[in-house]
Short mmCIF file of C-alpha atoms in Angstrom, two decimals:
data_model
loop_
_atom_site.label_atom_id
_atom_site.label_comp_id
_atom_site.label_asym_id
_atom_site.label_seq_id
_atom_site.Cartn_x
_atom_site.Cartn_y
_atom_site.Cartn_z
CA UNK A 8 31.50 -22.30 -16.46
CA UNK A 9 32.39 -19.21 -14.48
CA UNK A 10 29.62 -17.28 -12.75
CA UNK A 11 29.70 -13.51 -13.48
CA UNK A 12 30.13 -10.91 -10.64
CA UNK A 13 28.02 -8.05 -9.57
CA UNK A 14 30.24 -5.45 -11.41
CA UNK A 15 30.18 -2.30 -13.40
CA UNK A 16 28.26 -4.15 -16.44
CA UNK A 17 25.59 -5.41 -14.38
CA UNK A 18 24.65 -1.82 -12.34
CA UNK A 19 24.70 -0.21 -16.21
CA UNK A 20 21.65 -2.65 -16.27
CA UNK A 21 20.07 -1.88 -12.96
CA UNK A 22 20.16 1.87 -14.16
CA UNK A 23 19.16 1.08 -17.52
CA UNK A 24 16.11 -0.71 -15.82
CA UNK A 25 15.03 2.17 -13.70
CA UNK A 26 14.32 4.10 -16.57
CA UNK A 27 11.14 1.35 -17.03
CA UNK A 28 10.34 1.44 -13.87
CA UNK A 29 10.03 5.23 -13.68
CA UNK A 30 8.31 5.19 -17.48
CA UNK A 31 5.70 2.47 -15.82
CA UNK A 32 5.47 5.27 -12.67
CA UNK A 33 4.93 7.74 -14.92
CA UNK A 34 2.35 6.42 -17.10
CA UNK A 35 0.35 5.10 -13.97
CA UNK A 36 0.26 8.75 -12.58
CA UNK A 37 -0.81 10.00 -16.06
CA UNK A 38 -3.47 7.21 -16.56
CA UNK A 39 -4.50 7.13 -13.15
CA UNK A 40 -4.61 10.30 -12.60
CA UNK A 41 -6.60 11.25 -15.56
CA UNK A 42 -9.73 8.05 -14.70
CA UNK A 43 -9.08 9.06 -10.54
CA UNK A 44 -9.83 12.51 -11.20
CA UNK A 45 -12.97 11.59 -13.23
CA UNK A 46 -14.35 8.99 -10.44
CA UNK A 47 -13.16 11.82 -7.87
CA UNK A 48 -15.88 14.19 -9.30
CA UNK A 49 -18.46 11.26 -9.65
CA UNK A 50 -17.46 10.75 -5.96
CA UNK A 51 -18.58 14.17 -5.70
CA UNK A 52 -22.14 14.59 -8.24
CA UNK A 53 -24.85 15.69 -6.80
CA UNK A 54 -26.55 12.04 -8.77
CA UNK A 55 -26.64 9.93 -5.88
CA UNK A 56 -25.99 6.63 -8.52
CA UNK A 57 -23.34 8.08 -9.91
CA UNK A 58 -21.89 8.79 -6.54
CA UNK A 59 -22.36 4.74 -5.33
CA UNK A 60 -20.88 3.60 -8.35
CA UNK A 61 -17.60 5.54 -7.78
CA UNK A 62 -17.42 4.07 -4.36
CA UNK A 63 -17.96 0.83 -5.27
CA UNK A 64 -15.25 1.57 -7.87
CA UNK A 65 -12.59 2.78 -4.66
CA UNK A 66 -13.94 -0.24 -2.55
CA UNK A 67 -13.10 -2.55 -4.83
CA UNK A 68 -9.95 -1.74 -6.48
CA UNK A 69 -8.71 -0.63 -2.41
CA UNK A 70 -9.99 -4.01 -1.43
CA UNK A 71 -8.03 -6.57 -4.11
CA UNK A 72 -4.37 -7.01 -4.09
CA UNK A 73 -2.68 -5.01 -6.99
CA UNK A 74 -0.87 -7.92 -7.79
CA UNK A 75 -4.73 -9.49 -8.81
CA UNK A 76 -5.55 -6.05 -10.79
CA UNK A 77 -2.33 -7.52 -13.13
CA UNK A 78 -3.04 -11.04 -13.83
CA UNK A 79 -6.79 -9.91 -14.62
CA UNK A 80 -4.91 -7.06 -17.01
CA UNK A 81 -2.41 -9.17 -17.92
CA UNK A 82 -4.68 -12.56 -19.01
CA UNK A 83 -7.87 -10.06 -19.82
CA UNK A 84 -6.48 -8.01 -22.95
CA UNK A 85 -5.06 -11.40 -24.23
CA UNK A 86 -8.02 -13.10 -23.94
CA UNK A 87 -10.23 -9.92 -25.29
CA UNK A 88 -7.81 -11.14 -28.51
CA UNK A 89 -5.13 -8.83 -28.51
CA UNK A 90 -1.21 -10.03 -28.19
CA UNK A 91 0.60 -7.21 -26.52
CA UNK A 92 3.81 -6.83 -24.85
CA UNK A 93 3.75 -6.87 -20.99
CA UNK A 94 4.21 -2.79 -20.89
CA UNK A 95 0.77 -2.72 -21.95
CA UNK A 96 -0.85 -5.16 -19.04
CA UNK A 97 1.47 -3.50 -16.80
CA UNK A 98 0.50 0.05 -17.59
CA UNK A 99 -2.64 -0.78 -17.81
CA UNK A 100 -2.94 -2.92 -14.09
CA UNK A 101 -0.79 -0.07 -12.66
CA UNK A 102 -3.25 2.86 -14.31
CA UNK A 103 -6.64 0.97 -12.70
CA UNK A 104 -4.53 0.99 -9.39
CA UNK A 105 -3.95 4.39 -9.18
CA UNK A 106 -7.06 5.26 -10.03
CA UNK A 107 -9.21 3.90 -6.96
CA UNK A 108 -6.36 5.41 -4.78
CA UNK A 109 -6.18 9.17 -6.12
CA UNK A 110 -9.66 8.97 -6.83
CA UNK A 111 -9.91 8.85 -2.88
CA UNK A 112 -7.52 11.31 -2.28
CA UNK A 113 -8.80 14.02 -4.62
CA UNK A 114 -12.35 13.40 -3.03
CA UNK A 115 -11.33 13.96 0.18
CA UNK A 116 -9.65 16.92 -0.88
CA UNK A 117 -12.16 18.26 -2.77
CA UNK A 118 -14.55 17.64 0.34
CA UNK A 119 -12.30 19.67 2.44
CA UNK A 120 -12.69 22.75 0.92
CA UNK A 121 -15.13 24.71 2.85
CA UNK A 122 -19.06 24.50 2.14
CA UNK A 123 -19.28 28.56 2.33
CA UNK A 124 -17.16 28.51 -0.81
CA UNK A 125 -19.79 26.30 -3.08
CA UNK A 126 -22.17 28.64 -1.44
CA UNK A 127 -20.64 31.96 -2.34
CA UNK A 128 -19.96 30.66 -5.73
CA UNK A 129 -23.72 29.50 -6.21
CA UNK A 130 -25.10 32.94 -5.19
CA UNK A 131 -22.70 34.60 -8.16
CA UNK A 132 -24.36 32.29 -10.26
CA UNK A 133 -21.79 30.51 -11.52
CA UNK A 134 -22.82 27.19 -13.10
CA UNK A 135 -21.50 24.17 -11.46
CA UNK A 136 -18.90 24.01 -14.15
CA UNK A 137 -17.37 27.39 -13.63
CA UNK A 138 -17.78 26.39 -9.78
CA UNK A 139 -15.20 23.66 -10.09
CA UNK A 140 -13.13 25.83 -12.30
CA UNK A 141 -12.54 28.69 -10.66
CA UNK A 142 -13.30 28.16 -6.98
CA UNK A 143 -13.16 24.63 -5.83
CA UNK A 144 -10.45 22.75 -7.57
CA UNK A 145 -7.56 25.29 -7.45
CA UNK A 146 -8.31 24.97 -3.81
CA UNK A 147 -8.35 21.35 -3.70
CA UNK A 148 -5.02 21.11 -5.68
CA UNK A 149 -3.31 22.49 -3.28
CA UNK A 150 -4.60 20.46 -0.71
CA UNK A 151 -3.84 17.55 -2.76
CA UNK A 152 -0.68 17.96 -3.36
CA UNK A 153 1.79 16.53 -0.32
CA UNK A 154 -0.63 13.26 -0.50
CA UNK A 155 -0.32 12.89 -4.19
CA UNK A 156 3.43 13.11 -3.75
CA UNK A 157 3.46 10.60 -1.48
CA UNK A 158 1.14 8.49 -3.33
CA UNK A 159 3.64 8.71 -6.09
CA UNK A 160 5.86 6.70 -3.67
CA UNK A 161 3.36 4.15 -3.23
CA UNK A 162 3.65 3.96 -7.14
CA UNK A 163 7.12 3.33 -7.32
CA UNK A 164 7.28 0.51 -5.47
CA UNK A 165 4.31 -1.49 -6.73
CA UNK A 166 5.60 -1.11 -9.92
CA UNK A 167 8.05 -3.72 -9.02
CA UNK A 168 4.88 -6.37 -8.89
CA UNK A 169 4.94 -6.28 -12.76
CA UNK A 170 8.41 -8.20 -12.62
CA UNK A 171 5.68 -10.92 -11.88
CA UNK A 172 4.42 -10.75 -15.37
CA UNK A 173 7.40 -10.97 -16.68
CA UNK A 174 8.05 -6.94 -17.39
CA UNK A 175 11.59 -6.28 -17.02
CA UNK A 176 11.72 -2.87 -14.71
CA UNK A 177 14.07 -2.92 -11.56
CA UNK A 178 13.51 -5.74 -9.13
CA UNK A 179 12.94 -8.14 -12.68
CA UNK A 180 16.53 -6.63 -13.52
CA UNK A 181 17.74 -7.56 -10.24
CA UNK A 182 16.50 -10.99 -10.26
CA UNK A 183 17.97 -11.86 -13.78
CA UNK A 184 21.48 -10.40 -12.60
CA UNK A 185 21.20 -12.34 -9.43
CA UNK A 186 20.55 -15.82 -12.15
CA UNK A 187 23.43 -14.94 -13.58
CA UNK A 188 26.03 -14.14 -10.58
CA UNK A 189 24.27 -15.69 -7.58
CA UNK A 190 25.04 -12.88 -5.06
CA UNK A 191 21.58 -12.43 -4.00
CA UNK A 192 22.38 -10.56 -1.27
CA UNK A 193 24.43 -7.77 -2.81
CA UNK A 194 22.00 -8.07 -5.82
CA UNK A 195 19.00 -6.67 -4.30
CA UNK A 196 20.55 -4.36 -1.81
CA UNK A 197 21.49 -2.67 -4.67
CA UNK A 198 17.97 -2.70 -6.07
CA UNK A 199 16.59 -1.54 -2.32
CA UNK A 200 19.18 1.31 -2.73
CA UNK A 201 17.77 2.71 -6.32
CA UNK A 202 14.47 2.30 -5.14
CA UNK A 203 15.59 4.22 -2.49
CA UNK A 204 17.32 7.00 -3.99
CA UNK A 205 14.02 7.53 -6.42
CA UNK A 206 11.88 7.08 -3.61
CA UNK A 207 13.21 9.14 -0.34
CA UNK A 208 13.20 12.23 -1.83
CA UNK A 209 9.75 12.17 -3.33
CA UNK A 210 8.70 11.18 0.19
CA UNK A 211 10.58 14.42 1.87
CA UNK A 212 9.21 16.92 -0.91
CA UNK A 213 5.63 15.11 0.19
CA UNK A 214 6.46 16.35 3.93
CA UNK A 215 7.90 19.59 3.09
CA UNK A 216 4.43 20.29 1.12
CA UNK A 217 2.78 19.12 4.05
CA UNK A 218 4.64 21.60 6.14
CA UNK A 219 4.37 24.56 3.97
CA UNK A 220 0.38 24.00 3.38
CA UNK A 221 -0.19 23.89 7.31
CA UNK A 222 2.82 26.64 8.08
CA UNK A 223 -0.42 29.15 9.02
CA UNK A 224 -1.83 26.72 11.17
CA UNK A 225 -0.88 26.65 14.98
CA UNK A 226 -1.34 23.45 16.73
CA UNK B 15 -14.65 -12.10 -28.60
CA UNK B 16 -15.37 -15.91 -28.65
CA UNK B 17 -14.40 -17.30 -25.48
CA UNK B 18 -16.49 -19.92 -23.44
CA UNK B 19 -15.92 -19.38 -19.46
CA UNK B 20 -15.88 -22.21 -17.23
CA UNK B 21 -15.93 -21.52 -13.79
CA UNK B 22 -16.61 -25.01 -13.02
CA UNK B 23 -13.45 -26.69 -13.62
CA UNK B 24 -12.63 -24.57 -10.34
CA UNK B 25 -14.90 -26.41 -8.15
CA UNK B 26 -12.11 -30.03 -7.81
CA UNK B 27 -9.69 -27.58 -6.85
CA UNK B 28 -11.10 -26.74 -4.09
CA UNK B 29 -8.71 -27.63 -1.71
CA UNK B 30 -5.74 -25.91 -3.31
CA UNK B 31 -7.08 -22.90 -2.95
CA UNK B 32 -8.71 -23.24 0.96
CA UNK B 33 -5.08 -24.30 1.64
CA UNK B 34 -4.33 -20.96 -0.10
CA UNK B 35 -6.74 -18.97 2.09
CA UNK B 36 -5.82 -20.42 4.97
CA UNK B 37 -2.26 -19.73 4.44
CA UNK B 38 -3.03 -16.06 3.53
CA UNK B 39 -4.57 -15.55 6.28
CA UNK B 40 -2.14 -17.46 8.72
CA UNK B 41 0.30 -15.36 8.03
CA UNK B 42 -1.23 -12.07 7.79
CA UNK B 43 -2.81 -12.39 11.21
CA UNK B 44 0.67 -13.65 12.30
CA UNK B 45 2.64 -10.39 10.43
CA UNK B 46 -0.49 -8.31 12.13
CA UNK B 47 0.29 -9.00 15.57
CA UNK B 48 3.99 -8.82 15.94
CA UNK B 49 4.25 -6.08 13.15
CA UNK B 50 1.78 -3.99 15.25
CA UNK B 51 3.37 -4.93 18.55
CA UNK B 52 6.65 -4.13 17.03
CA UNK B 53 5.80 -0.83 16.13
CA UNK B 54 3.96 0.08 19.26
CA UNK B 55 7.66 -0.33 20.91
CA UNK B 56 9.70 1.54 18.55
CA UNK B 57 7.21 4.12 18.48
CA UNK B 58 7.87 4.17 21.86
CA UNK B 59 11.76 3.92 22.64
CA UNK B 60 12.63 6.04 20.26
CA UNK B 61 10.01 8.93 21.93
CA UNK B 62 11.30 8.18 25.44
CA UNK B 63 14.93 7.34 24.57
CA UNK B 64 15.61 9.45 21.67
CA UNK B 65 19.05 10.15 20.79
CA UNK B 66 20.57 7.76 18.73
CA UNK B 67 17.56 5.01 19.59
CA UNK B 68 15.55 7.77 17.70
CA UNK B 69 17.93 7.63 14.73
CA UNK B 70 18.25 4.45 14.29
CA UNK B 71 14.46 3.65 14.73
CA UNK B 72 13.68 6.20 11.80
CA UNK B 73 16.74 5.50 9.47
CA UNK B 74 14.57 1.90 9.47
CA UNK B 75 11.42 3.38 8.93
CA UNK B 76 12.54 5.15 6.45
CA UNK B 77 14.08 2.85 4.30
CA UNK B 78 11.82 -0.36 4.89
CA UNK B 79 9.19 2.83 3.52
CA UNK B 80 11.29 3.98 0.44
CA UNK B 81 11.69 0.22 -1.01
CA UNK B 82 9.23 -2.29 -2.14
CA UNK B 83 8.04 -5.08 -0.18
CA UNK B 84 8.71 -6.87 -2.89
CA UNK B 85 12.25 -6.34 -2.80
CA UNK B 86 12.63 -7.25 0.72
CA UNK B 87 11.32 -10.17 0.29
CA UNK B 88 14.14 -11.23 -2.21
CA UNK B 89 16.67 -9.64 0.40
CA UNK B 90 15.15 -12.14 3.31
CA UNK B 91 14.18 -15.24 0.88
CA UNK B 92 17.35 -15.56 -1.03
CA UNK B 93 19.97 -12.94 0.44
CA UNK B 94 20.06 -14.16 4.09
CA UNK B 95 20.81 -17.81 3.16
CA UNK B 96 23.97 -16.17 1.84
CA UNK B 97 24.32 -15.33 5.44
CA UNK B 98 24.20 -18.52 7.07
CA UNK B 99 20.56 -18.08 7.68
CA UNK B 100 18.75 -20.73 5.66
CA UNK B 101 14.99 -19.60 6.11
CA UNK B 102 11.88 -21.80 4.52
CA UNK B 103 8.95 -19.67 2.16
CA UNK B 104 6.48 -19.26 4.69
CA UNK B 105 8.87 -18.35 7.05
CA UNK B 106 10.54 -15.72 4.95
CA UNK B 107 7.48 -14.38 4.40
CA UNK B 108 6.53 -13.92 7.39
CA UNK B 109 9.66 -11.87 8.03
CA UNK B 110 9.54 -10.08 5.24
CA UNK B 111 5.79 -8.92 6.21
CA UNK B 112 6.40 -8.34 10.05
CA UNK B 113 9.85 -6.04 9.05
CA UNK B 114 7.59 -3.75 6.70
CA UNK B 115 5.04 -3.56 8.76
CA UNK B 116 6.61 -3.26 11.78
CA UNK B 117 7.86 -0.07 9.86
CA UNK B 118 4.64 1.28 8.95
CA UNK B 119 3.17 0.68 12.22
CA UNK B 120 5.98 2.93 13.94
CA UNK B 121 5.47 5.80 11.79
CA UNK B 122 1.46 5.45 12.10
CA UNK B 123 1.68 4.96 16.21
CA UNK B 124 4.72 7.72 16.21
CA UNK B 125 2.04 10.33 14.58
CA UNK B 126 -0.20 9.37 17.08
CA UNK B 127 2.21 10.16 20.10
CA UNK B 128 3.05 13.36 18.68
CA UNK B 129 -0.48 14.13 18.51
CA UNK B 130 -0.57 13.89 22.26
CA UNK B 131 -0.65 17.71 23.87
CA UNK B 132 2.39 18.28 26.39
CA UNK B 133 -0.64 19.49 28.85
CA UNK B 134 -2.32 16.14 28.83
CA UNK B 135 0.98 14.84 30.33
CA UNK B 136 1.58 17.40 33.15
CA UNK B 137 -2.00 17.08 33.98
CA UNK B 138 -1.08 13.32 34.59
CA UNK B 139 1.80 14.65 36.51
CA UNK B 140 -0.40 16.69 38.56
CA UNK B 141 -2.79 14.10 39.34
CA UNK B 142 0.24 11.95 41.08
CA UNK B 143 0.71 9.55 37.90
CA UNK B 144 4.29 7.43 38.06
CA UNK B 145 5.71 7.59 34.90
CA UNK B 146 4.43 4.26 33.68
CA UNK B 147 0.91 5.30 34.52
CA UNK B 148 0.95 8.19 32.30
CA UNK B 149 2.97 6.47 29.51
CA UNK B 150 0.22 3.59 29.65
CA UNK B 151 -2.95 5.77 30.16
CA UNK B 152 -1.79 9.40 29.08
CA UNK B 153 0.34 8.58 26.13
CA UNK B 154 0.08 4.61 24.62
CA UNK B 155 -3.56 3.86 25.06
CA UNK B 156 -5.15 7.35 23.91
CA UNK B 157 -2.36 7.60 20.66
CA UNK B 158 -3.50 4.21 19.56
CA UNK B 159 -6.93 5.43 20.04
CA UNK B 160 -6.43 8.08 18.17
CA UNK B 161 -4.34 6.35 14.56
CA UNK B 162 -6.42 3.10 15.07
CA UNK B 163 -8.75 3.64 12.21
CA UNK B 164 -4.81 4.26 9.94
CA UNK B 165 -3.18 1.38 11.85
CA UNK B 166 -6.40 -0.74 10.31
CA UNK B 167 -6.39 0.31 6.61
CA UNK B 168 -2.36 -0.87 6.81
CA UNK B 169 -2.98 -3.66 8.23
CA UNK B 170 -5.75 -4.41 4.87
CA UNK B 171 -2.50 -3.18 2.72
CA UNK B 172 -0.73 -5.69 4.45
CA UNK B 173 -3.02 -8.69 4.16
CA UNK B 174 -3.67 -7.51 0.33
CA UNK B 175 0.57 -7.40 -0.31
CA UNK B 176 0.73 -10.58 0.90
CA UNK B 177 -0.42 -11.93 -2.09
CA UNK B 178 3.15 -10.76 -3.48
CA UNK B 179 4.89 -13.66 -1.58
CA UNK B 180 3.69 -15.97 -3.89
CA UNK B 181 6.17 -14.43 -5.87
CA UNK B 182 9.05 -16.30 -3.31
CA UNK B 183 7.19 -19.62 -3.81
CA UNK B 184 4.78 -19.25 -0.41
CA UNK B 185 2.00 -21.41 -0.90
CA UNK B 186 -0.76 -18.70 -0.31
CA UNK B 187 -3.81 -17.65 -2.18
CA UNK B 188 -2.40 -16.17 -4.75
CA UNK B 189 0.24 -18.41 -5.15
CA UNK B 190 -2.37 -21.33 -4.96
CA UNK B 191 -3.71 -19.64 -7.96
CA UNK B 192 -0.96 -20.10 -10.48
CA UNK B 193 -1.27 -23.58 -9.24
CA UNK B 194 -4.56 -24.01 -10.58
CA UNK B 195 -4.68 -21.61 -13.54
CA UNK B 196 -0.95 -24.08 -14.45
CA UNK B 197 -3.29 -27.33 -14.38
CA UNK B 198 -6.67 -25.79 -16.33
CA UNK B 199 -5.50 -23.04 -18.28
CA UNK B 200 -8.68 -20.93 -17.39
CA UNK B 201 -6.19 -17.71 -16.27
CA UNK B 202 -9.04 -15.52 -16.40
CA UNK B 203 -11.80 -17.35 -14.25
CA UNK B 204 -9.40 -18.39 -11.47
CA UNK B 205 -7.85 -15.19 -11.04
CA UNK B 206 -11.83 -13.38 -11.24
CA UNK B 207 -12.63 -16.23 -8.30
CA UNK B 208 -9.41 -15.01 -6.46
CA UNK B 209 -9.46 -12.10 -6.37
CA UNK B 210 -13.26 -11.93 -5.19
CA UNK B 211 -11.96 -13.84 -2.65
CA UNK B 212 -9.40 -11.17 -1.28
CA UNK B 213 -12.29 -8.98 -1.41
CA UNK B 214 -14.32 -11.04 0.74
CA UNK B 215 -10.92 -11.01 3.16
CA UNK B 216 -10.47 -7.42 2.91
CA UNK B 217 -14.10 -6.68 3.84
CA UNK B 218 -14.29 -9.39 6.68
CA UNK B 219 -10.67 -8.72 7.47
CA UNK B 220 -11.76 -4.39 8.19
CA UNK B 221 -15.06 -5.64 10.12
CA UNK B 222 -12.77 -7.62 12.59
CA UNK B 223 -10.81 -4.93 13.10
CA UNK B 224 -13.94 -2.53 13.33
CA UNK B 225 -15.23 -4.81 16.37
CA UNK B 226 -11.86 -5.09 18.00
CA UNK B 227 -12.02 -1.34 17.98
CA UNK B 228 -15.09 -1.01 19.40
CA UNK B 229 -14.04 -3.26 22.30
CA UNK B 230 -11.09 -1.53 22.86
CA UNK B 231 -11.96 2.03 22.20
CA UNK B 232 -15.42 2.39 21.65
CA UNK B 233 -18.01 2.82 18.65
CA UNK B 234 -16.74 6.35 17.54
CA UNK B 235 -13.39 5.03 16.66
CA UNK B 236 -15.18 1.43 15.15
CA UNK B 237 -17.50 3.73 12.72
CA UNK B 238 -14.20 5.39 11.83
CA UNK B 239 -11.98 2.26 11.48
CA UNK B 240 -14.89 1.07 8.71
CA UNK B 241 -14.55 4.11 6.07
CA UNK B 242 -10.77 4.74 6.71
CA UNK B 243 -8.70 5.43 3.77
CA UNK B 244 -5.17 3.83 3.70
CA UNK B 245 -2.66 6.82 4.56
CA UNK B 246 -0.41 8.01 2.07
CA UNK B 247 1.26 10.81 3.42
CA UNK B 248 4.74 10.19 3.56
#
């Protein structure tokens, strides 16, 4: 038996994997972002429950590895009866993980718009509704922009725990080629290198929002 | 949903998983100290050297950043045997987890220095300070000061991602986990027990730190080191 090399064929794979791993990124920004921004504005209530429980809800998913978030996805919807693929544990895992971390971000975000601003809102009497609407949160999305970007990175790379499960994105990709040719080494510097090219840039456009959004401010 | 849970099968495995915990936190106190030590020197060369030192000490912050820890692991656990350098699972681990944090720590520490106003410096000048006095009081200790409560919520990250070495065959918590869940088939009660567990490290894990701070620094920057959020900025 020969061993295949790390050639043409087998980088056609690696690419052909990225697209999973970016469809698993995007879906966990999408999910995530959709439950964070809800437990960002119970962060936020004036209901001092509902304000605990979406801490609790940060605390815990920030205090269990996201690796844990999976196998409880992962052996949870089978065991809750139904038999799906492993996109659906992973998007799922990867969705709850984003959510405690953007639900942070987005709170603190919100919080750092200034007080005078609910206040001046209030005494148009605006509802707290129209508040968020049209004063607070296109205020707080531009705040929360260079973090989200950079969370996005964060994304990117935990996807690759789902190769765990058995989900084939990138580093699963790698690991089958490197069964099959046994250069390791080359293997997942090749991997490293995607990652990288998907990853570096989001990380610059994260600092070059960063920049622009304090460009007024002297230090 | 007809499912029975047994969470007492759990109990005769007992010492799998202490093994587990003990491992897990072996080597993230391990990874904590020389990561963090590490990074307090590259932070530092590449600020007083600069030059090339500077670029080179970035170019490896940035990409131990831009690619998952998972990743590296593979690179140390089964690319460097390729290289002649035949390392065991906990040991590769432990690599793998001082290189990326090592990384982190830099970039955290480096923010910190930055932060550090020229004037503080030539006031130290003024006041007679040799150069390592104002390095050591002007610069090191108040930057540290100053990104501890950061440094701290990486150094959870860290402890939490170490979990992912199970995926190289270290015997840690996680890892000690599959064992179990392999022998009983109750996936879903060992992994709840588990991962209650890295909670319970997490919390106990960010109280350390909290009291280390306060010895070091003081109770403002312990309060702060308690409700830090992990930094995401890139």
């Amino acid at each position: 038996m020969t061993l295949k090399t790390f050639g043409a064929d087998q980088i056609g794979f690696l690419l052909l994997s990225l697209q999973w791993t970016i469809l698993l990124t995007v879906i966990a920004l999408i999910g995530g972002g959709l439950l964070g921004f809800a437990v960002a504005l119970a962060r936020t209530s004036q209901l001092k429950p509902v304000r605990i429980a979406a801490a609790s809800y940060i605390q815990i998913i920030q205090g269990i590895p996201v690796l844990m978030i999976l196998f409880l996805s992962y052996y949870g919807l089978s065991l809750a009866g139904f038999e799906l693929p492993p996109l659906f544990a992973a998007g799922a895992s990867m969705t709850i993980y984003a959510s405690g971390y953007l639900a942070e971000i987005w709170r603190g975000c919100i919080q750092a718009v200034p007080k005078q601003q609910w206040e001046a809102s209030e005494s148009l009497a605006m509802t707290r509704l129209q508040q968020y609407r049209y004063v607070i949160l296109p205020q707080a999305m531009r705040i929360s922009l260079p973090p989200t970007v950079g969370f996005a990175v964060q994304v990117v790379k935990n996807t690759s725990i789902t190769s765990i499960i058995g989900f084939v994105e990138l580093a699963r990709a790698g690991q089958l080629i490197n069964n099959a040719t046994f250069q390791p080494f080359r293997v997942f510097l090749a991997v490293a290198a995607l990652y990288f090219v998907v990853c570096y840039p989001l990380s610059q456009l994260s600092r070059l929002l960063e920049r622009r959004l304090h460009a007024g401010s002297s230090r | 949903m007809s499912y029975t849970f047994q969470f007492g099968v759990l109990a005769q495995y007992q010492d799998q998983i202490l093994s587990g915990i003990w491992l897990t936190i072996k080597i993230s106190v391990l990874s904590i100290m020389l990561g963090c030590t590490a990074g307090m020197v590259l932070a530092s060369v590449r600020s007083i050297w600069g030059g090339a030192v500077r670029l080179l000490v970035d170019a490896y912050v940035e990409i131990i950043r831009n690619t998952p820890f998972l990743v590296q692991l593979f690179i140390v656990y089964f690319g460097l045997p390729g290289l002649g350098l035949r390392v065991g699972a906990d040991t590769a681990a432990l690599i793998g987890m001082t290189i990326n944090l090592a990384a982190y720590s830099t970039e955290i520490i480096r923010a910190g220095i930055e932060a550090i106003h020229k004037s503080q410096i030539e006031a130290g000048e003024a006041l007679g300070f040799t150069r390592f006095q104002i390095y050591r009081h002007v610069i090191i200790i108040p930057a540290i000061a100053k990104v501890y409560p950061a440094l701290c919520s990486q150094f959870v990250l860290m402890m939490l991602a170490s979990s992912i070495c199970s995926a190289i065959s270290t015997q840690e918590l996680a890892a000690s986990a599959a064992f179990v869940e392999s022998q009983t088939y109750r996936s879903f009660e060992i992994y709840i027990a588990v991962t209650l567990i890295y909670l319970a490290l997490a919390l106990a894990l960010r109280a350390a730190l909290a009291l280390i701070g306060m010895w070091l620094f003081g109770r403002r920057v312990a309060r702060r080191t308690m409700t830090a959020v992990p930094e995401v900025q890139a």
